[in-house]
Tab-separated table of C-alpha atoms in Angstrom:
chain	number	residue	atom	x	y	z
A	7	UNK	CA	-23.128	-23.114	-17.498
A	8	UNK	CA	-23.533	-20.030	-15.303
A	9	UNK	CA	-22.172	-16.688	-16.943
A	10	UNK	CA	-20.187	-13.562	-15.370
A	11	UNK	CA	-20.424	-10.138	-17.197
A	12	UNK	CA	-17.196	-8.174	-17.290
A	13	UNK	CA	-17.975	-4.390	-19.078
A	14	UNK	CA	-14.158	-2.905	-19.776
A	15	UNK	CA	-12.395	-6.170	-20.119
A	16	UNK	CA	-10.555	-5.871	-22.952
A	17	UNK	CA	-8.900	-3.470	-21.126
A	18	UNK	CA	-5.060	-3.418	-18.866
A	19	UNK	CA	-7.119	-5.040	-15.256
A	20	UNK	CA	-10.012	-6.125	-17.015
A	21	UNK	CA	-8.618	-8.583	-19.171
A	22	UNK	CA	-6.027	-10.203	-16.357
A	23	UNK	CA	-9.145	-10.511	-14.023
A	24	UNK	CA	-11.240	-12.280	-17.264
A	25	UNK	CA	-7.897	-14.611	-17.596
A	26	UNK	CA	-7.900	-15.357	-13.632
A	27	UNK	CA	-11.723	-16.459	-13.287
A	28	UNK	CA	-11.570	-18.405	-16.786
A	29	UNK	CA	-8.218	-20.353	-15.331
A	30	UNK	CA	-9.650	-20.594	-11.825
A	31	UNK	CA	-13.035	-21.297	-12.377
A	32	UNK	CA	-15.471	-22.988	-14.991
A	33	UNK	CA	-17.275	-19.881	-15.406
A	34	UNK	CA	-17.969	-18.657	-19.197
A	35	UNK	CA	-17.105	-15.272	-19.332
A	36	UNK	CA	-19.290	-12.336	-21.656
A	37	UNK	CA	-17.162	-9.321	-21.709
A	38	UNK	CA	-18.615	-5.926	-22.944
A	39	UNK	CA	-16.276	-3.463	-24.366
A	40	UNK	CA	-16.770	-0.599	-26.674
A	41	UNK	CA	-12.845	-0.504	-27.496
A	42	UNK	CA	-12.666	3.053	-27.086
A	43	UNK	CA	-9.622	2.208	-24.862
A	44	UNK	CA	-9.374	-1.222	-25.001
A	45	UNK	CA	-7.602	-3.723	-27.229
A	46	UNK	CA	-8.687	-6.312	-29.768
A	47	UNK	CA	-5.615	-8.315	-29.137
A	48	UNK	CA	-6.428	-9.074	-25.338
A	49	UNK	CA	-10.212	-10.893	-26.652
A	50	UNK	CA	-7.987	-12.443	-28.678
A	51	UNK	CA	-5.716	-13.841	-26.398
A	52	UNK	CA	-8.346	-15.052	-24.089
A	53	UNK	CA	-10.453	-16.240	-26.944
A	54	UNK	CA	-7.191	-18.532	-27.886
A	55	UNK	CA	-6.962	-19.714	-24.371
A	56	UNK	CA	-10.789	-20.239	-23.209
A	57	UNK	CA	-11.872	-21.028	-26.635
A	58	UNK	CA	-15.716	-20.781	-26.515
A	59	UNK	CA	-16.058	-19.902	-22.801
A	60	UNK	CA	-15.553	-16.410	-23.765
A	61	UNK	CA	-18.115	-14.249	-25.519
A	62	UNK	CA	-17.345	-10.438	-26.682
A	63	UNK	CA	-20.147	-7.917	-27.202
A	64	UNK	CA	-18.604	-4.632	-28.785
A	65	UNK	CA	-20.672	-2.125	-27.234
A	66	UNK	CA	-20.886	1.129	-24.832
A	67	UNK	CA	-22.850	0.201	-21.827
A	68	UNK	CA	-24.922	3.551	-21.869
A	69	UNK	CA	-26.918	1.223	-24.360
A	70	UNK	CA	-29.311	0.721	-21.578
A	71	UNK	CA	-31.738	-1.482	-24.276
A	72	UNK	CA	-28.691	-3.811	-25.294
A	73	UNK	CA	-27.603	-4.243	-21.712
A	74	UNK	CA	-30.703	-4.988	-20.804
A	75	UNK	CA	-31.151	-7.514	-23.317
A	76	UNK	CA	-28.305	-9.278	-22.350
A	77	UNK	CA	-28.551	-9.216	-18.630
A	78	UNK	CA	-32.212	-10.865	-19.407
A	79	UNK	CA	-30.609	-13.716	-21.872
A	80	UNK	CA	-27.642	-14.673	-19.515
A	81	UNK	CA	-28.751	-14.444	-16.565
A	82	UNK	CA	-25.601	-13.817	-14.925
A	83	UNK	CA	-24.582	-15.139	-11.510
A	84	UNK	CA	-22.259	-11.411	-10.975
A	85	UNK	CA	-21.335	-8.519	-12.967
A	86	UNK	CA	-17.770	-6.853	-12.688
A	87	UNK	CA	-17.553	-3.181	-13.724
A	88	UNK	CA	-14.609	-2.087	-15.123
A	89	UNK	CA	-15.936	-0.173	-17.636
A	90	UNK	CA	-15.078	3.910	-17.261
A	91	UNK	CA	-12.647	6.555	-17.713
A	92	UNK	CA	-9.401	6.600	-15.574
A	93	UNK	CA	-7.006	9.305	-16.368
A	94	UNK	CA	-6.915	11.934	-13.526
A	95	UNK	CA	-5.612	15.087	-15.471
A	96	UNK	CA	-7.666	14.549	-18.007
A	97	UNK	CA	-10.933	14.336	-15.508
A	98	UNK	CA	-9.862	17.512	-14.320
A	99	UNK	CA	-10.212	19.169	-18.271
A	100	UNK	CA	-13.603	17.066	-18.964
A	101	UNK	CA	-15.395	16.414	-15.917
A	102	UNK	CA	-18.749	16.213	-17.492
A	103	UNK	CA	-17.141	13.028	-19.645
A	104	UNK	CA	-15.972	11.247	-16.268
A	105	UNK	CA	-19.435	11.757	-14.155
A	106	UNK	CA	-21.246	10.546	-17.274
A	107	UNK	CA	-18.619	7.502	-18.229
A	108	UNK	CA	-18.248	6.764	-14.405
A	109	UNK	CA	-21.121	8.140	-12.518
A	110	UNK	CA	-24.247	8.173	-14.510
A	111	UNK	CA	-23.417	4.913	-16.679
A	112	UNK	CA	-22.543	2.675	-13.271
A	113	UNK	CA	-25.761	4.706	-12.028
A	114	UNK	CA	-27.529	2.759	-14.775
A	115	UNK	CA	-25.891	-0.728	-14.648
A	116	UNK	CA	-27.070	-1.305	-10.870
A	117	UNK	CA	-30.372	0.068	-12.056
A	118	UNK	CA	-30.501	-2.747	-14.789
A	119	UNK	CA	-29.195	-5.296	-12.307
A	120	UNK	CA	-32.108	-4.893	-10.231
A	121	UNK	CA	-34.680	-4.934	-13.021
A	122	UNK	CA	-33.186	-8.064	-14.228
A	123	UNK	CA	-32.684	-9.845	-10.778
A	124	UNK	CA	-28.897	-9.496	-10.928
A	125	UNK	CA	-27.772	-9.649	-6.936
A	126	UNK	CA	-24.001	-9.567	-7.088
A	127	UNK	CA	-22.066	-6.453	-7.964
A	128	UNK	CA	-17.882	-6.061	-7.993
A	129	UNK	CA	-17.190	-2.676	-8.618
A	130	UNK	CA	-13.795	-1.400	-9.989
A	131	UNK	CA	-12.773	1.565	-7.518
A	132	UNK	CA	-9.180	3.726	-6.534
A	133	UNK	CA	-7.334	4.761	-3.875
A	134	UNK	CA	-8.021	8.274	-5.673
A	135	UNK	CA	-11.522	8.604	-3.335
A	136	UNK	CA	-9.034	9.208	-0.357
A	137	UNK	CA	-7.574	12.021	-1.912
A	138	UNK	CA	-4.409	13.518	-0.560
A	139	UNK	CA	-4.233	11.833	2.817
A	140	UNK	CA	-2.262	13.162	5.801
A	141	UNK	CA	1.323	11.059	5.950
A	142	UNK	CA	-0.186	10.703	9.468
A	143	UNK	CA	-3.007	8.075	7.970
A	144	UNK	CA	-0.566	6.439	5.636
A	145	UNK	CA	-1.033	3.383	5.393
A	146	UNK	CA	-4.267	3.940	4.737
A	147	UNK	CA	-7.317	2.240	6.151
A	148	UNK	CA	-11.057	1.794	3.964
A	149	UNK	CA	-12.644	3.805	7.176
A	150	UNK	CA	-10.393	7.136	6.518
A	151	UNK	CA	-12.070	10.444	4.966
A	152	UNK	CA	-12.778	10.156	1.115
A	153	UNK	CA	-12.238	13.723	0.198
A	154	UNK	CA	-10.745	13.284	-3.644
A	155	UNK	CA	-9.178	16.258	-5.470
A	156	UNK	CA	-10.099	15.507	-9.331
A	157	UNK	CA	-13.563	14.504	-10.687
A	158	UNK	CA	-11.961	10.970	-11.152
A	159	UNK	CA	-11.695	10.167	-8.099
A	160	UNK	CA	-14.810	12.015	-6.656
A	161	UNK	CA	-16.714	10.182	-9.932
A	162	UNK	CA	-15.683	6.601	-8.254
A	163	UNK	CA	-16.578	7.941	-4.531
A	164	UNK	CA	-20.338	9.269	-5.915
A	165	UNK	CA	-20.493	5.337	-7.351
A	166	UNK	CA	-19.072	3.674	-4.148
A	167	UNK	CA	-22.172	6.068	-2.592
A	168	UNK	CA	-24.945	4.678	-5.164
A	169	UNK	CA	-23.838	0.950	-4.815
A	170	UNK	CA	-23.815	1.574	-0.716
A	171	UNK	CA	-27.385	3.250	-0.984
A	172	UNK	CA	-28.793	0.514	-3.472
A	173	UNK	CA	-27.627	-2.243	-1.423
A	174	UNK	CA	-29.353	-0.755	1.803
A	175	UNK	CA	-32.854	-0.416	-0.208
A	176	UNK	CA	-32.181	-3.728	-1.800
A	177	UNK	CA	-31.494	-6.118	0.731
A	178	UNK	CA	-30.856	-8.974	-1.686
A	179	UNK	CA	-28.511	-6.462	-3.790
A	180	UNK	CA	-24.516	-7.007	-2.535
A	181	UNK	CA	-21.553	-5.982	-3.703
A	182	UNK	CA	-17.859	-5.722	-3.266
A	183	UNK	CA	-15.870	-1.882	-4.232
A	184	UNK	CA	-12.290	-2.669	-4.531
A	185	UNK	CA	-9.882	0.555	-3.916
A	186	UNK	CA	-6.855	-0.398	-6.352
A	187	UNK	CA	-3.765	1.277	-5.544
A	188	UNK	CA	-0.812	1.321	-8.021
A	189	UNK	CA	-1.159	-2.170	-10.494
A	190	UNK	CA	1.507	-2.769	-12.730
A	191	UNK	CA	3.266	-6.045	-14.022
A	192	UNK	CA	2.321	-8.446	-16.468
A	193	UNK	CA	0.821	-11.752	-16.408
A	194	UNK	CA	3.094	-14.223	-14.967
A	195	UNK	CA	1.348	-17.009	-17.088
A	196	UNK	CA	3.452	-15.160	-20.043
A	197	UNK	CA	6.107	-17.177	-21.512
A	198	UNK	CA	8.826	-16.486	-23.133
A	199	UNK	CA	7.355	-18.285	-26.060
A	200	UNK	CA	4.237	-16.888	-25.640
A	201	UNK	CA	5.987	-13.312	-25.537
A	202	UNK	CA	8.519	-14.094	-28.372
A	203	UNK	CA	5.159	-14.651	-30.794
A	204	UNK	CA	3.693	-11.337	-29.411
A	205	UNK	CA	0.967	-13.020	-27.584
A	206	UNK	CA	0.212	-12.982	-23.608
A	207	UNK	CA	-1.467	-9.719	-21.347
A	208	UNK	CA	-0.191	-6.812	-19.881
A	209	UNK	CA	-0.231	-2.884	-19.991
A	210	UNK	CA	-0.733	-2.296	-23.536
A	211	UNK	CA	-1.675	1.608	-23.269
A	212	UNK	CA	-0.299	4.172	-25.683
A	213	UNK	CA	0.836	7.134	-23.847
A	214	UNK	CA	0.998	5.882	-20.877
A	215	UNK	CA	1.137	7.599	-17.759
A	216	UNK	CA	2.213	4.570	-14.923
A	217	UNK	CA	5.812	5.528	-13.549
A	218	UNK	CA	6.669	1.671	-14.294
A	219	UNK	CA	5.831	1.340	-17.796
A	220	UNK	CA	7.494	4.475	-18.641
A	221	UNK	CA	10.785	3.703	-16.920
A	222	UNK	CA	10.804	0.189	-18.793
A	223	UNK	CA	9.521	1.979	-22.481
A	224	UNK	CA	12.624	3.991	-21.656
A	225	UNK	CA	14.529	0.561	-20.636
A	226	UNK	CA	13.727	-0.661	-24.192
A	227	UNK	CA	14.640	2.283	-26.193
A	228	UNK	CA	10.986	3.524	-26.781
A	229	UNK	CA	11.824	6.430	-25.025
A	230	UNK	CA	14.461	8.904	-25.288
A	231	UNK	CA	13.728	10.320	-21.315
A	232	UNK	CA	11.290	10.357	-18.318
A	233	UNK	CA	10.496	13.073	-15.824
A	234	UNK	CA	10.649	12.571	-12.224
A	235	UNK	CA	7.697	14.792	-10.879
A	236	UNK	CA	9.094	16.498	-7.763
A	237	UNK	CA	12.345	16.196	-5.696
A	238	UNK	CA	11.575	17.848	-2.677
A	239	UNK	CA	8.908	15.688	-0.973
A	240	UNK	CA	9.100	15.483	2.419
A	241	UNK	CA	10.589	11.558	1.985
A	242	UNK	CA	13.862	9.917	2.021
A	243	UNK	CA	14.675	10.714	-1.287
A	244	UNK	CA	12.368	13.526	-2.153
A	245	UNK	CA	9.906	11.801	-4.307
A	246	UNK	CA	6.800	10.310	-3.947
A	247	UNK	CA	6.071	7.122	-2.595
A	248	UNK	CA	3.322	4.673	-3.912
A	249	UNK	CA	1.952	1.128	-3.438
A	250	UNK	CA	2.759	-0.847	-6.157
A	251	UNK	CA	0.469	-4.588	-6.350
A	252	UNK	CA	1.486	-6.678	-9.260
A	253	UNK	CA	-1.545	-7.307	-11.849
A	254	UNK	CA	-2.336	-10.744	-10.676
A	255	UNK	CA	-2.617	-10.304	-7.353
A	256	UNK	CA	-5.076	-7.379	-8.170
A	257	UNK	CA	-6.685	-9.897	-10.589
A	258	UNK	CA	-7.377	-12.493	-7.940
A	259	UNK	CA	-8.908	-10.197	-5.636
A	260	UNK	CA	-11.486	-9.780	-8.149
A	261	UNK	CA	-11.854	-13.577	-7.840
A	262	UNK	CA	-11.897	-13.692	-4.162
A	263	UNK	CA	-14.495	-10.638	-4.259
A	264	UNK	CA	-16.959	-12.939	-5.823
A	265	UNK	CA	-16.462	-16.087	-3.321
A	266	UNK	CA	-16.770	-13.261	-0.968
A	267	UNK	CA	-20.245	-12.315	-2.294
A	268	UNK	CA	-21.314	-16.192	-2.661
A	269	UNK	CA	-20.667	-17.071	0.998
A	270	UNK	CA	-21.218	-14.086	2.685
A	271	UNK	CA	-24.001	-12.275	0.879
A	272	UNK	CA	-22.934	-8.927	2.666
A	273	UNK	CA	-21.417	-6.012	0.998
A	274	UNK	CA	-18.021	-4.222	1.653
A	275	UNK	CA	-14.946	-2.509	0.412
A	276	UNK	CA	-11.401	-3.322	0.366
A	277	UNK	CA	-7.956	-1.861	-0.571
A	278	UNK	CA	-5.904	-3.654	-2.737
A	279	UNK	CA	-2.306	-3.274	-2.108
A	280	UNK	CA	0.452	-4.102	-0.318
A	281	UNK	CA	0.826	-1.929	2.751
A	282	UNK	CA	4.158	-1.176	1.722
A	283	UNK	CA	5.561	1.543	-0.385
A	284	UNK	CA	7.959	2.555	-2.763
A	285	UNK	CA	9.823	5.882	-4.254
A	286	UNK	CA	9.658	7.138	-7.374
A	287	UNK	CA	13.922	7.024	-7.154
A	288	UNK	CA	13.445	3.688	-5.918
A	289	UNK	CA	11.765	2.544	-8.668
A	290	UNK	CA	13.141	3.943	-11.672
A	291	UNK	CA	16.174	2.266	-9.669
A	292	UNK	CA	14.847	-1.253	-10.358
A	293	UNK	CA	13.826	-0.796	-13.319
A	294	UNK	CA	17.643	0.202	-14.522
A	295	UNK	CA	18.969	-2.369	-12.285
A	296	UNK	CA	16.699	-5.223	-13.816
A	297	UNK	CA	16.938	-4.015	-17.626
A	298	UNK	CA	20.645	-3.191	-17.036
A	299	UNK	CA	19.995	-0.203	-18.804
A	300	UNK	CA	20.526	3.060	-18.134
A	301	UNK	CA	18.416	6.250	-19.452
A	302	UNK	CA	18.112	9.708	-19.243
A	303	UNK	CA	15.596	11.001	-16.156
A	304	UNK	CA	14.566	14.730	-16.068
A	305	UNK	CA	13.768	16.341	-12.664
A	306	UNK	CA	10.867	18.356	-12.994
A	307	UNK	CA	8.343	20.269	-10.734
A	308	UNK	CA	5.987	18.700	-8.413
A	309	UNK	CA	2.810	18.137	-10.319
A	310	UNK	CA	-0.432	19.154	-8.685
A	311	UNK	CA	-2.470	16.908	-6.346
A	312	UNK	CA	0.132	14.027	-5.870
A	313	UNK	CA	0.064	12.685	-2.531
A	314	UNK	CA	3.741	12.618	-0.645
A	315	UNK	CA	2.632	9.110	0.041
A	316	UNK	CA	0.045	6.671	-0.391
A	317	UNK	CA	0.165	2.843	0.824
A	318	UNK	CA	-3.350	0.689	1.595
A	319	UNK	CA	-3.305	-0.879	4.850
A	320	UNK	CA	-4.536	-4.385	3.852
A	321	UNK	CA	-5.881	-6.631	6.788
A	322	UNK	CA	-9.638	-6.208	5.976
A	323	UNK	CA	-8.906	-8.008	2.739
A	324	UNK	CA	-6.328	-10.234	3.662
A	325	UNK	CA	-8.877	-10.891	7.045
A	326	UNK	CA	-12.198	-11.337	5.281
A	327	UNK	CA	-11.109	-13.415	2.176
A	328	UNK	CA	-9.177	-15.925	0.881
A	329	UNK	CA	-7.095	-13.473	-0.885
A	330	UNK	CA	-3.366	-14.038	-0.748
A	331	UNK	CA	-0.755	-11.801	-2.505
A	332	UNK	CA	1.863	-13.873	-4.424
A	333	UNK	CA	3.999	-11.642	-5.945
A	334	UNK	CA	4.543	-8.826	-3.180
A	335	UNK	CA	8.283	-7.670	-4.777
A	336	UNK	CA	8.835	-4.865	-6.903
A	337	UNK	CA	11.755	-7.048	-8.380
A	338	UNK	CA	9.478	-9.444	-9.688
A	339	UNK	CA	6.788	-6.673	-10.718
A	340	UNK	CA	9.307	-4.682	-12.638
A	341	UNK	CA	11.036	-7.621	-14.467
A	342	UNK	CA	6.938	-9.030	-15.309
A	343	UNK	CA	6.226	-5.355	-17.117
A	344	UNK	CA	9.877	-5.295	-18.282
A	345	UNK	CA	9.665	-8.623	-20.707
A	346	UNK	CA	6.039	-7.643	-21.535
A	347	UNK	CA	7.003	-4.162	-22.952
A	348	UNK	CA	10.290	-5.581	-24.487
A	349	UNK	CA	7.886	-7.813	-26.393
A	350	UNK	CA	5.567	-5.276	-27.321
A	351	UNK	CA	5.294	-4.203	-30.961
């Protein structure tokens, strides 16, 4: 039975990507994880559903000899990278951290992909490479300038470049780069039995930094109050405006990356999003409206290097793959992440 590799999947995307090609395909999954950020419970989970398709290796990939040793043994028919270090103010206080987690360790993955014979490659990018676009590109299209503003997203542009430059020397070497804009929700495969016992996927992160899963901790009490960062953006509202894509349709892209990579053999990139944005206000809006709660929000100072707005144009995806968003509604994202975090312990 062939195998995929997933490095980071016990992670927030990583492990609802892991549940979409185990329920999708016949694939046995091997996920690497060293757990630094990741979460027992989500192995767990999938272990419970998948049963034996789904291996865990605790590990850092930067153990080039391991890896090696397992891309040999399995053979696998893709790997998808998840694996790295995503928080953009901290990248800014450690940059050496995010070039080596980011950089230098994907730097090494391709390398042992080649040595082992490994010829598809889906690689776990950001909407951070474009940086702080002019409103004048927004949405945004995979051909505008990638000029980031934080070693994070500079980190996943110098990878995008490697992949790019490998796959042009290596003409058997493909791979897909998928720019993920703003993912939040929960799996929609969670029940309310499922969530009553404490059991299912979604955004399990402690101190948490996503606008939605703050507004619904705050919608379920685990919060006393959230800041809104900036008022006076040049929008209808004055705050920012972001793409939000629920966490399955991200998920399945990583899905349709692959079948993109069987039948095409030909490398590319693709945003991930909906072409369609949403305020900060606007949110935090829905998130009341949905929980019927109401909390305290704190106006506070713009914080440096937010975009006024950032939305992916999508028809290169939607175009070139099967891909096809199913839950495009903020209503439907919001009330997903607000039963998951209601459930949370």
């Amino acid at each position: 039975m062939p195998y995929l590799l997933l490095t980071g999947a016990s992670g927030y995307i990583g492990s609802h990507t892991a549940y979409c090609l185990l329920k999708n395909t016949n694939y046995h999954i091997l996920i690497v994880d060293d757990l630094s950020t990741g979460f027992k419970e989500n192995i767990a989970y999938l272990q419970e559903c998948f049963e034996e398709r789904v291996s865990f290796v605790q590990s850092n990939i930067n153990d080039i000899s391991k890896m090696r040793t397992l891309l040999l043994h399995y053979k696998f028919e893709a790997v998808i990278h998840f694996a790295a270090s995503l928080i953009v103010g901290e990248s800014v206080l450690k940059p050496l951290e995010y070039y080596t987690n980011n950089t230098l360790n994907t730097t090494n993955l391709i390398a042992l992909c080649i040595e082992c014979g490994i010829t598809k490659f889906i690689f776990s990018s950001t909407a951070a490479v474009y940086g702080e676009p002019h409103t004048s590109l927004i949405p945004i299209d995979e051909n505008a300038p990638l000029l980031p503003i934080n070693p994070y997203g500079s980190s996943k542009m110098m990878s995008e470049r490697i992949l790019y430059d490998t796959s042009l020397a290596f003409k058997n070497f493909n791979y897909v780069a998928l720019r993920y804009f703003n993912v939040a929700g929960a799996s929609m495969d969670n029940t309310p039995q499922i969530l009553s016992n404490h059991k299912g996927l979604g955004q399990r992160s402690k101190n948490a930094t996503h606008l939605i899963k703050v507004a619904c901790e705050c919608a379920c009490g685990k919060r006393e109050s959230m800041s809104i960062f900036g008022t006076d953006y040049p929008t209808k509202d004055g705050t920012c405006i972001r793409d939000y894509i629920h966490i399955d349709d991200l998920a399945s892209a990583h899905l349709e990356a692959l079948t993109f990579l069987q039948h095409t053999q030909t490398s590319n990139i693709f945003n991930v999003g909906y072409c369609k944005g949403y305020s900060v206000k606007e949110v935090i809006d829905v998130v009341k409206e949905i929980s019927g709660m109401d909390f305290k929000v704190i106006e506070s100072a713009r914080r440096e290097g937010d975009p006024i707005e950032l939305s992916a144009k999508n028809e290169k995806i939607l175009s070139l793959t099967q891909w096809k968003p199913k839950y495009n509604d903020l209503r439907v994202i919001v009330k997903s992440a607000y039963e998951w975090e209601c459930s949370l312990k």
